[in-house]
Protein backbone atom coordinates (compact mmCIF):
# COMPACT_ATOMS: atom_id res chain seq x y z
CA MET A 1 22.73 11.62 5.69
CA ASN A 2 23.47 7.58 5.64
CA THR A 3 21.04 6.38 3.06
CA GLN A 4 21.92 2.53 3.28
CA LEU A 5 18.54 1.98 4.69
CA LEU A 6 16.99 3.25 1.66
CA TYR A 7 18.72 0.95 -1.10
CA LYS A 8 18.13 -2.87 -1.68
CA ASN A 9 20.97 -5.25 -0.78
CA GLU A 10 21.83 -7.55 -3.81
CA LYS A 11 21.70 -10.72 -1.72
CA THR A 12 18.46 -10.07 -0.17
CA LYS A 13 16.48 -7.81 -2.77
CA ILE A 14 14.60 -6.27 0.34
CA LEU A 15 15.11 -2.82 1.73
CA PRO A 16 16.55 -2.68 5.21
CA ILE A 17 13.79 -0.06 5.89
CA GLU A 18 11.26 -2.49 4.63
CA LEU A 19 12.39 -5.24 6.64
CA ILE A 20 12.38 -3.07 9.97
CA ALA A 21 8.61 -2.31 8.81
CA ARG A 22 7.68 -5.84 8.36
CA ILE A 23 9.28 -6.82 11.83
CA GLY A 24 7.29 -3.99 13.41
CA VAL A 25 3.92 -4.83 11.92
CA PHE A 26 4.81 -8.60 12.82
CA GLY A 27 5.25 -7.55 16.39
CA THR A 28 2.37 -5.59 16.52
CA PHE A 29 0.04 -8.21 15.17
CA ILE A 30 1.60 -11.45 16.65
CA GLY A 31 1.45 -9.75 20.41
CA HIS A 32 -2.34 -8.57 19.56
CA GLY A 33 -3.10 -11.97 18.03
CA ILE A 34 -1.64 -14.02 20.92
CA THR A 35 -3.57 -11.66 23.42
CA ALA A 36 -6.94 -11.94 21.52
CA TYR A 37 -6.52 -15.46 21.13
CA GLY A 38 -6.50 -15.69 25.15
CA ILE A 39 -9.68 -13.77 25.25
CA ASN A 40 -8.23 -10.65 26.98
CA PRO A 41 -11.35 -9.40 29.42
CA LYS A 42 -9.76 -5.73 28.88
CA TRP A 43 -10.90 -5.80 25.12
CA ILE A 44 -14.49 -7.01 25.65
CA PRO A 45 -15.55 -3.30 26.04
CA LEU A 46 -13.60 -2.51 22.55
CA LEU A 47 -15.81 -4.93 20.92
CA THR A 48 -19.04 -4.09 22.51
CA ALA A 49 -18.40 -0.46 21.42
CA PHE A 50 -19.02 -1.68 18.12
CA GLY A 51 -22.54 -3.41 19.08
CA PHE A 52 -21.38 -6.84 20.02
CA THR A 53 -22.68 -8.40 23.29
CA GLY A 54 -20.19 -9.42 25.61
CA GLU A 55 -20.76 -13.22 24.98
CA GLN A 56 -20.39 -12.28 21.26
CA ALA A 57 -17.02 -10.54 22.06
CA VAL A 58 -15.72 -13.55 24.00
CA PHE A 59 -16.78 -15.78 21.27
CA ILE A 60 -15.13 -13.90 18.28
CA MET A 61 -11.89 -12.83 20.04
CA PRO A 62 -10.02 -16.13 19.47
CA TYR A 63 -11.23 -15.97 15.65
CA ILE A 64 -9.42 -12.27 15.62
CA GLY A 65 -6.49 -13.62 17.48
CA ILE A 66 -5.94 -16.31 14.96
CA LEU A 67 -6.52 -13.89 11.99
CA ASP A 68 -4.05 -11.50 13.55
CA ILE A 69 -1.33 -14.23 13.73
CA VAL A 70 -1.91 -15.25 10.29
CA VAL A 71 -1.60 -11.31 8.96
CA ALA A 72 1.70 -11.12 11.20
CA VAL A 73 3.33 -14.09 9.43
CA VAL A 74 2.22 -13.15 6.14
CA ILE A 75 3.60 -9.67 6.29
CA LEU A 76 6.86 -10.88 7.87
CA ILE A 77 7.33 -13.58 5.19
CA TYR A 78 5.67 -11.68 2.01
CA PRO A 79 3.58 -8.70 2.34
CA ILE A 80 0.84 -9.09 -0.02
CA ARG A 81 -0.82 -5.94 -0.91
CA ILE A 82 -4.72 -6.85 0.25
CA ILE A 83 -3.08 -8.19 3.60
CA LEU A 84 -1.40 -4.76 4.14
CA PHE A 85 -4.58 -2.96 3.45
CA TRP A 86 -6.25 -5.18 5.88
CA ALA A 87 -3.56 -4.55 8.47
CA LEU A 88 -3.75 -0.76 8.08
CA PHE A 89 -7.65 -0.68 8.22
CA TRP A 90 -7.79 -3.09 11.09
CA ALA A 91 -4.96 -1.35 13.36
CA PHE A 92 -6.80 1.86 12.61
CA LEU A 93 -10.32 0.48 13.55
CA THR A 94 -8.66 -0.97 16.90
CA ALA A 95 -6.93 2.22 17.67
CA LEU A 96 -10.16 4.05 16.97
CA SER A 97 -12.03 1.45 19.51
CA ARG A 98 -10.26 3.28 22.38
CA PRO A 99 -12.07 6.49 22.40
CA ILE A 100 -15.11 5.21 20.85
CA SER A 101 -15.41 2.99 23.72
CA GLY A 102 -14.74 5.79 26.37
CA ASP A 103 -10.98 6.00 26.62
CA SER A 104 -9.13 9.27 25.74
CA ILE A 105 -8.63 10.23 22.26
CA LEU A 106 -4.96 10.04 23.20
CA GLU A 107 -5.26 6.10 23.30
CA LEU A 108 -5.86 6.60 19.14
CA PHE A 109 -2.73 8.62 18.82
CA GLU A 110 -0.68 6.30 21.22
CA ARG A 111 -1.42 3.35 18.72
CA SER A 112 -0.55 5.37 15.28
CA SER A 113 2.42 3.33 14.79
CA ASN A 114 -0.11 0.21 14.68
CA TRP A 115 -1.45 1.50 11.43
CA ALA A 116 1.27 3.66 10.17
CA LEU A 117 3.73 0.75 9.77
CA PRO A 118 1.25 -0.93 7.45
CA LEU A 119 0.86 2.32 5.48
CA ALA A 120 4.57 2.63 5.20
CA LEU A 121 4.73 -0.91 3.71
CA ILE A 122 2.42 -0.15 1.35
CA ILE A 123 4.06 3.15 -0.05
CA ILE A 124 7.36 1.17 0.08
CA ARG A 125 6.28 -1.90 -1.93
CA TYR A 126 3.41 -0.91 -4.25
CA TYR A 127 3.53 2.87 -5.18
CA PRO A 128 5.29 4.22 -8.15
CA LYS A 129 9.04 4.28 -7.54
CA ASN A 130 11.13 7.26 -6.75
CA LYS A 131 14.65 7.71 -6.57
CA ILE A 132 14.86 6.52 -3.13
CA ASN A 133 13.53 3.27 -3.81
CA GLN A 134 15.56 2.42 -6.82
């Protein structure tokens, strides 16, 4: 097995696998952020399933979009633990909103990478080092 992805490059001090995960989280959150900022009508039922009215959903969606964009940029540049935990929580909640709003449970599983990548970053960056990460 090629283990190059598991070791830090002396120039960058970032694990290549970490960089890949950071880019993945960035892509998820920047895409969702831009879409939410533009008020995607398809996402209104996802918010109303949690008790918001349609008008409230339209009002808060751009703010959610801005927050998602900020999360995307922060995680790409320097993934802070609390931001990673927020990304994990928010991505799981948004994936869960699909079956709660009446979509198939498969929609939750289809979006598992959206919350699994922040979880992977948390483990890579902040949990006890083992032989792989040294």
